C-alpha cells in the first residue's frame, strides 16, 4: 500500500514563521514514521519552502526515515533562484 502526503509549508520569514515551519516538518516526519511502521510505502511531495541542502530539510529527511531510494539533491526540483 502507498501513502501520499502533499505538503505546502509556510515560508520562514520570521522567528514565528520559522517555528511554525518546524512544527509542520515535525508533523510530516511523524506521519511518515507511522506509515512506514504500518508497512506502507511513503511519498511526500509539495512546496517545502526550503532548499534541499538546508539543515532543516536535511533533518526532515532523516526524521522521515527516508529510504535509500531518496533522490539525490540534484534530482529534486525546486523553485529557489
mmCIF file of N, CA and C in Angstrom:
data_model
loop_
_atom_site.group_PDB
_atom_site.id
_atom_site.type_symbol
_atom_site.label_atom_id
_atom_site.label_comp_id
_atom_site.label_asym_id
_atom_site.label_seq_id
_atom_site.Cartn_x
_atom_site.Cartn_y
_atom_site.Cartn_z
ATOM 1 N N UNK A 1 0.843 -1.172 0.000
ATOM 2 C CA UNK A 1 0.000 0.000 0.000
ATOM 3 C C UNK A 1 0.891 1.239 0.000
ATOM 4 N N UNK A 2 0.395 2.276 -0.620
ATOM 5 C CA UNK A 2 1.131 3.527 -0.751
ATOM 6 C C UNK A 2 0.406 4.631 0.006
ATOM 7 N N UNK A 3 1.161 5.418 0.757
ATOM 8 C CA UNK A 3 0.619 6.600 1.437
ATOM 9 C C UNK A 3 1.258 7.830 0.821
ATOM 10 N N UNK A 4 0.436 8.809 0.484
ATOM 11 C CA UNK A 4 0.896 10.025 -0.177
ATOM 12 C C UNK A 4 0.519 11.233 0.666
ATOM 13 N N UNK A 5 1.481 12.114 0.878
ATOM 14 C CA UNK A 5 1.232 13.363 1.597
ATOM 15 C C UNK A 5 1.659 14.516 0.706
ATOM 16 N N UNK A 6 0.740 15.426 0.456
ATOM 17 C CA UNK A 6 1.045 16.652 -0.274
ATOM 18 C C UNK A 6 1.143 17.768 0.759
ATOM 19 N N UNK A 7 2.274 18.436 0.776
ATOM 20 C CA UNK A 7 2.588 19.377 1.852
ATOM 21 C C UNK A 7 3.050 20.713 1.283
ATOM 22 N N UNK A 8 2.534 21.791 1.828
ATOM 23 C CA UNK A 8 3.000 23.132 1.476
ATOM 24 C C UNK A 8 3.283 23.858 2.788
ATOM 25 N N UNK A 9 4.571 23.907 3.161
ATOM 26 C CA UNK A 9 4.919 24.531 4.436
ATOM 27 C C UNK A 9 4.967 26.049 4.296
ATOM 28 N N UNK A 10 4.803 26.695 5.426
ATOM 29 C CA UNK A 10 4.880 28.148 5.480
ATOM 30 C C UNK A 10 6.310 28.593 5.156
ATOM 31 N N UNK A 11 6.429 29.749 4.587
ATOM 32 C CA UNK A 11 7.748 30.301 4.289
ATOM 33 C C UNK A 11 8.338 30.887 5.570
ATOM 34 N N UNK A 12 9.568 30.560 5.829
ATOM 35 C CA UNK A 12 10.242 31.021 7.045
ATOM 36 C C UNK A 12 10.728 32.458 6.851
ATOM 37 N N UNK A 13 9.961 33.407 7.394
ATOM 38 C CA UNK A 13 10.300 34.831 7.234
ATOM 39 C C UNK A 13 10.638 35.515 8.551
ATOM 40 N N UNK A 14 10.257 34.889 9.642
ATOM 41 C CA UNK A 14 10.486 35.477 10.958
ATOM 42 C C UNK A 14 10.696 34.342 11.952
ATOM 43 N N UNK A 15 10.973 34.702 13.178
ATOM 44 C CA UNK A 15 11.144 33.684 14.210
ATOM 45 C C UNK A 15 9.855 32.867 14.386
ATOM 46 N N UNK A 16 8.711 33.550 14.333
ATOM 47 C CA UNK A 16 7.428 32.859 14.496
ATOM 48 C C UNK A 16 7.136 31.907 13.339
ATOM 49 N N UNK A 17 7.318 32.386 12.094
ATOM 50 C CA UNK A 17 7.032 31.508 10.956
ATOM 51 C C UNK A 17 8.057 30.384 10.850
ATOM 52 N N UNK A 18 9.278 30.647 11.280
ATOM 53 C CA UNK A 18 10.294 29.592 11.298
ATOM 54 C C UNK A 18 9.894 28.492 12.281
ATOM 55 N N UNK A 19 9.412 28.891 13.445
ATOM 56 C CA UNK A 19 8.966 27.915 14.441
ATOM 57 C C UNK A 19 7.769 27.122 13.917
ATOM 58 N N UNK A 20 6.868 27.801 13.216
ATOM 59 C CA UNK A 20 5.698 27.111 12.672
ATOM 60 C C UNK A 20 6.107 26.118 11.584
ATOM 61 N N UNK A 21 7.065 26.520 10.740
ATOM 62 C CA UNK A 21 7.548 25.608 9.704
ATOM 63 C C UNK A 21 8.169 24.360 10.339
ATOM 64 N N UNK A 22 8.888 24.539 11.433
ATOM 65 C CA UNK A 22 9.478 23.393 12.131
ATOM 66 C C UNK A 22 8.384 22.446 12.636
ATOM 67 N N UNK A 23 7.285 23.000 13.119
ATOM 68 C CA UNK A 23 6.150 22.180 13.560
ATOM 69 C C UNK A 23 5.584 21.388 12.383
ATOM 70 N N UNK A 24 5.467 22.050 11.220
ATOM 71 C CA UNK A 24 4.947 21.365 10.031
ATOM 72 C C UNK A 24 5.860 20.211 9.609
ATOM 73 N N UNK A 25 7.165 20.464 9.560
ATOM 74 C CA UNK A 25 8.113 19.414 9.193
ATOM 75 C C UNK A 25 8.071 18.267 10.203
ATOM 76 N N UNK A 26 7.985 18.594 11.463
ATOM 77 C CA UNK A 26 7.936 17.574 12.509
ATOM 78 C C UNK A 26 6.686 16.705 12.371
ATOM 79 N N UNK A 27 5.550 17.328 12.130
ATOM 80 C CA UNK A 27 4.299 16.578 11.972
ATOM 81 C C UNK A 27 4.363 15.664 10.750
ATOM 82 N N UNK A 28 4.926 16.157 9.663
ATOM 83 C CA UNK A 28 5.046 15.336 8.453
ATOM 84 C C UNK A 28 5.990 14.158 8.683
ATOM 85 N N UNK A 29 7.074 14.386 9.401
ATOM 86 C CA UNK A 29 8.025 13.308 9.697
ATOM 87 C C UNK A 29 7.374 12.246 10.585
ATOM 88 N N UNK A 30 6.601 12.682 11.569
ATOM 89 C CA UNK A 30 5.901 11.725 12.435
ATOM 90 C C UNK A 30 4.888 10.912 11.634
ATOM 91 N N UNK A 31 4.182 11.578 10.727
ATOM 92 C CA UNK A 31 3.232 10.885 9.854
ATOM 93 C C UNK A 31 3.963 9.825 9.031
ATOM 94 N N UNK A 32 5.099 10.204 8.457
ATOM 95 C CA UNK A 32 5.888 9.278 7.648
ATOM 96 C C UNK A 32 6.312 8.055 8.456
ATOM 97 N N UNK A 33 6.784 8.288 9.663
ATOM 98 C CA UNK A 33 7.219 7.176 10.517
ATOM 99 C C UNK A 33 6.061 6.227 10.823
ATOM 100 N N UNK A 34 4.878 6.780 11.074
ATOM 101 C CA UNK A 34 3.704 5.926 11.338
ATOM 102 C C UNK A 34 3.351 5.081 10.114
ATOM 103 N N UNK A 35 3.434 5.688 8.932
ATOM 104 C CA UNK A 35 3.117 4.950 7.706
ATOM 105 C C UNK A 35 4.117 3.823 7.476
ATOM 106 N N UNK A 36 5.396 4.115 7.679
ATOM 107 C CA UNK A 36 6.431 3.097 7.485
ATOM 108 C C UNK A 36 6.265 1.948 8.477
ATOM 109 N N UNK A 37 5.898 2.267 9.714
ATOM 110 C CA UNK A 37 5.668 1.215 10.715
ATOM 111 C C UNK A 37 4.486 0.333 10.337
ATOM 112 N N UNK A 38 3.547 0.883 9.572
ATOM 113 C CA UNK A 38 2.389 0.118 9.099
ATOM 114 C C UNK A 38 2.702 -0.586 7.775
ATOM 115 N N UNK A 39 3.985 -0.634 7.420
ATOM 116 C CA UNK A 39 4.453 -1.297 6.194
ATOM 117 C C UNK A 39 3.883 -0.685 4.922
ATOM 118 N N UNK A 40 3.716 0.618 4.933
ATOM 119 C CA UNK A 40 3.273 1.334 3.737
ATOM 120 C C UNK A 40 4.468 2.045 3.117
ATOM 121 N N UNK A 41 4.437 2.167 1.810
ATOM 122 C CA UNK A 41 5.438 2.984 1.136
ATOM 123 C C UNK A 41 4.970 4.426 1.228
ATOM 124 N N UNK A 42 5.917 5.344 1.300
ATOM 125 C CA UNK A 42 5.590 6.745 1.557
ATOM 126 C C UNK A 42 6.157 7.637 0.459
ATOM 127 N N UNK A 43 5.316 8.548 -0.004
ATOM 128 C CA UNK A 43 5.754 9.620 -0.896
ATOM 129 C C UNK A 43 5.274 10.922 -0.278
ATOM 130 N N UNK A 44 6.194 11.862 -0.114
ATOM 131 C CA UNK A 44 5.843 13.203 0.362
ATOM 132 C C UNK A 44 6.247 14.176 -0.734
ATOM 133 N N UNK A 45 5.270 14.919 -1.225
ATOM 134 C CA UNK A 45 5.519 15.884 -2.286
ATOM 135 C C UNK A 45 5.042 17.254 -1.828
ATOM 136 N N UNK A 46 5.507 18.288 -2.507
ATOM 137 C CA UNK A 46 4.973 19.602 -2.217
ATOM 138 C C UNK A 46 5.990 20.705 -2.301
ATOM 139 N N UNK A 47 5.559 21.843 -1.825
ATOM 140 C CA UNK A 47 6.402 23.033 -1.754
ATOM 141 C C UNK A 47 6.839 23.155 -0.300
ATOM 142 N N UNK A 48 8.087 22.810 -0.040
ATOM 143 C CA UNK A 48 8.595 22.802 1.328
ATOM 144 C C UNK A 48 9.127 24.170 1.763
ATOM 145 N N UNK A 49 9.175 25.126 0.839
ATOM 146 C CA UNK A 49 9.729 26.446 1.139
ATOM 147 C C UNK A 49 11.071 26.328 1.850
ATOM 148 N N UNK A 50 11.888 25.431 1.337
ATOM 149 C CA UNK A 50 13.199 25.156 1.908
ATOM 150 C C UNK A 50 14.058 24.551 0.805
ATOM 151 N N UNK A 51 15.332 24.844 0.821
ATOM 152 C CA UNK A 51 16.219 24.249 -0.175
ATOM 153 C C UNK A 51 16.610 22.838 0.252
ATOM 154 N N UNK A 52 16.905 21.966 -0.704
ATOM 155 C CA UNK A 52 17.281 20.589 -0.354
ATOM 156 C C UNK A 52 18.548 20.505 0.486
ATOM 157 N N UNK A 53 19.381 21.521 0.459
ATOM 158 C CA UNK A 53 20.641 21.487 1.205
ATOM 159 C C UNK A 53 20.553 22.213 2.548
ATOM 160 N N UNK A 54 19.380 22.729 2.889
ATOM 161 C CA UNK A 54 19.242 23.421 4.176
ATOM 162 C C UNK A 54 19.256 22.413 5.323
ATOM 163 N N UNK A 55 19.719 22.859 6.467
ATOM 164 C CA UNK A 55 19.746 21.989 7.650
ATOM 165 C C UNK A 55 18.350 21.480 7.996
ATOM 166 N N UNK A 56 17.375 22.360 7.928
ATOM 167 C CA UNK A 56 16.011 21.967 8.295
ATOM 168 C C UNK A 56 15.491 20.871 7.371
ATOM 169 N N UNK A 57 15.718 21.002 6.071
ATOM 170 C CA UNK A 57 15.235 19.989 5.133
ATOM 171 C C UNK A 57 15.970 18.667 5.332
ATOM 172 N N UNK A 58 17.274 18.732 5.530
ATOM 173 C CA UNK A 58 18.049 17.501 5.750
ATOM 174 C C UNK A 58 17.595 16.782 7.020
ATOM 175 N N UNK A 59 17.316 17.549 8.065
ATOM 176 C CA UNK A 59 16.806 16.940 9.301
ATOM 177 C C UNK A 59 15.440 16.304 9.055
ATOM 178 N N UNK A 60 14.615 16.980 8.283
ATOM 179 C CA UNK A 60 13.295 16.456 7.935
ATOM 180 C C UNK A 60 13.423 15.109 7.223
ATOM 181 N N UNK A 61 14.319 15.036 6.254
ATOM 182 C CA UNK A 61 14.521 13.784 5.518
ATOM 183 C C UNK A 61 14.972 12.676 6.467
ATOM 184 N N UNK A 62 15.905 12.993 7.356
ATOM 185 C CA UNK A 62 16.367 11.986 8.326
ATOM 186 C C UNK A 62 15.232 11.542 9.253
ATOM 187 N N UNK A 63 14.445 12.498 9.736
ATOM 188 C CA UNK A 63 13.356 12.159 10.662
ATOM 189 C C UNK A 63 12.254 11.364 9.982
ATOM 190 N N UNK A 64 12.134 11.509 8.678
ATOM 191 C CA UNK A 64 11.134 10.731 7.939
ATOM 192 C C UNK A 64 11.562 9.287 7.785
ATOM 193 N N UNK A 65 12.772 8.979 8.214
ATOM 194 C CA UNK A 65 13.335 7.643 7.999
ATOM 195 C C UNK A 65 13.356 7.331 6.513
ATOM 196 N N UNK A 66 13.809 8.309 5.749
ATOM 197 C CA UNK A 66 13.820 8.183 4.292
ATOM 198 C C UNK A 66 14.631 6.968 3.864
ATOM 199 N N UNK A 67 14.089 6.195 2.953
ATOM 200 C CA UNK A 67 14.795 5.001 2.491
ATOM 201 C C UNK A 67 15.976 5.350 1.600
ATOM 202 N N UNK A 68 16.727 4.337 1.271
ATOM 203 C CA UNK A 68 17.907 4.531 0.430
ATOM 204 C C UNK A 68 17.550 5.013 -0.969
ATOM 205 N N UNK A 69 16.271 5.026 -1.314
ATOM 206 C CA UNK A 69 15.846 5.448 -2.641
ATOM 207 C C UNK A 69 15.592 6.952 -2.719
ATOM 208 N N UNK A 70 15.932 7.662 -1.662
ATOM 209 C CA UNK A 70 15.765 9.114 -1.670
ATOM 210 C C UNK A 70 16.566 9.687 -2.827
ATOM 211 N N UNK A 71 15.944 10.525 -3.669
ATOM 212 C CA UNK A 71 16.676 11.079 -4.807
ATOM 213 C C UNK A 71 17.827 11.967 -4.356
ATOM 214 N N UNK A 72 18.823 12.025 -5.190
ATOM 215 C CA UNK A 72 19.928 12.952 -4.931
ATOM 216 C C UNK A 72 19.377 14.369 -4.977
ATOM 217 N N UNK A 73 20.025 15.288 -4.282
ATOM 218 C CA UNK A 73 19.528 16.667 -4.262
ATOM 219 C C UNK A 73 19.468 17.240 -5.669
ATOM 220 N N UNK A 74 20.334 16.781 -6.567
ATOM 221 C CA UNK A 74 20.303 17.284 -7.941
ATOM 222 C C UNK A 74 19.069 16.783 -8.690
ATOM 223 N N UNK A 75 18.425 15.721 -8.178
ATOM 224 C CA UNK A 75 17.212 15.202 -8.800
ATOM 225 C C UNK A 75 15.963 15.920 -8.306
ATOM 226 N N UNK A 76 16.090 16.666 -7.224
ATOM 227 C CA UNK A 76 14.939 17.352 -6.654
ATOM 228 C C UNK A 76 14.666 18.622 -7.435
ATOM 229 N N UNK A 77 13.414 18.864 -7.695
ATOM 230 C CA UNK A 77 13.029 20.097 -8.368
ATOM 231 C C UNK A 77 12.767 21.141 -7.286
ATOM 232 N N UNK A 78 13.299 22.322 -7.467
ATOM 233 C CA UNK A 78 12.988 23.377 -6.506
ATOM 234 C C UNK A 78 12.835 24.687 -7.234
ATOM 235 N N UNK A 79 12.184 25.614 -6.579
ATOM 236 C CA UNK A 79 11.903 26.905 -7.202
ATOM 237 C C UNK A 79 12.810 28.003 -6.671
ATOM 238 N N UNK A 80 13.851 27.629 -5.956
ATOM 239 C CA UNK A 80 14.773 28.626 -5.419
ATOM 240 C C UNK A 80 15.592 29.224 -6.553
ATOM 241 N N UNK A 81 15.719 30.525 -6.554
ATOM 242 C CA UNK A 81 16.502 31.214 -7.595
ATOM 243 C C UNK A 81 17.650 31.947 -6.978
#
